[in-house]
Amino acid sequence: MRLSRLLSADALARVKCRRTDRHNRGSAAPSVLLAVLLAVLVAVTVYILAAHIYAPPPPITSVGLQIDRQYNLTLYITGAAFILAQLGLGFAILRFRDRGQRAQFTRGSTVAEVLWASITIIAFVGLGIAGSKAWGEMRFTPASRDSVQIEVTTTQFVYTFRYPGADGKFGRLDPSLVNAPAGNPLGLDPNDAASRDDVVVPILTVPIDRPVELLLRSQDVIHNFFVRELRLQQDAVPGMVIPIHFTADRIGRYEIVCTQLCGLGHYKMHSFMDVVSEPEYEQFLKKQAALQ
Ligand code: CUA
C-alpha cells in the first residue's frame, strides 16, 4: 500500500516538509545554553536564600517574629513558583527548539489559564490575609496609652530625638528658631514652659519591654526611619507627624538608617537605638535632664 493512501494530504505534506527541512535545522547550542543558564540561575538563587547568606539579624520584637514567619511563608510559596516556572521555561526551550519542524500555531488552553490564574489569586490573597494580623498590629492599632513617647526629627543628614521631659509634654516648636549650630536644631521655643525640660539628643534610648511610640517628622525632604531588628521601616514626610510603635525585648545597640535617597549625604545618614533596662533608662533621663 502506498504511503499517500494511509496519510492525509496534509500529514504527508508535513512529513515531506520535515524531511526537506532536516538539512537546514538550527543549531541546538543556543537553546541548550539558555536552558543550562536558567538551571544555574535557579540553583544560585535557591542557594543564596537557603543558606541565609544575606539574612537579617534576629528580630527584637514579637511582631518582628510574626513578620519573619510571614516572610518565610511568602518565600516558600513564591520560591516554589519561581523554581517550577524557570525550570519549565528551560524545558520548553529545549523541547521546542528548532529541529527543522514547521512552526505550529496554538490557541493555548482556557482550562490551564483559568487554573493558574486562580492559583495565583488564591496565593496572593491568602498571603495578604495571613499577613494582615502582624501588619495590623503594627500599623492599624494605635500605640497603647502607657507608651513612652519620643519625637524623631529627620533633617539632611541627621536624626534628632526629643523626649518630653518631666512634665510629659512636648514644648512648642518654632521653625524660625531652628538653629543647629547654636544648639537648637528643632527650634524649641524658650518662652514655652513645656519646652524647657524637653530633652534633645542625637541617639535614641528606649526602655526594654515597654511600648514605645515614635512621632516621625522631617524638616526638609522625605527621610526614613529603619531599624532592621525592629522589622520596622517608615518614611518621615515634611509637614506630617507619623506615629509608629514597637516594644523591644532585647537589650543592645541597634543601627537606625535612612532608606530614602535624601541628598548627597544620604549614605552616611544614620544613628543608633539603645535598648536599655528600666533603671538605666531612668538614669539616662535624669542625666539628660541635668545636661539640658
Ligand atoms: Cu535621609 Cu536618606
Tab-separated table of N, CA and C in Angstrom, residues 107 142 148 190 239:
chain	number	residue	atom	x	y	z
A	107	ARG	N	-3.721	27.898	20.245
A	107	ARG	CA	-4.549	28.888	20.927
A	107	ARG	C	-4.424	28.769	22.439
A	142	PRO	N	-3.435	51.691	67.279
A	142	PRO	CA	-2.670	52.792	67.865
A	142	PRO	C	-1.794	52.291	69.006
A	148	VAL	N	5.897	55.057	75.876
A	148	VAL	CA	6.906	56.097	76.028
A	148	VAL	C	6.913	56.863	74.702
A	190	PRO	N	11.906	78.949	73.717
A	190	PRO	CA	12.284	79.080	75.134
A	190	PRO	C	11.195	79.755	75.973
A	239	GLY	N	5.929	68.140	56.916
A	239	GLY	CA	4.549	68.585	57.116
A	239	GLY	C	3.659	67.548	57.781
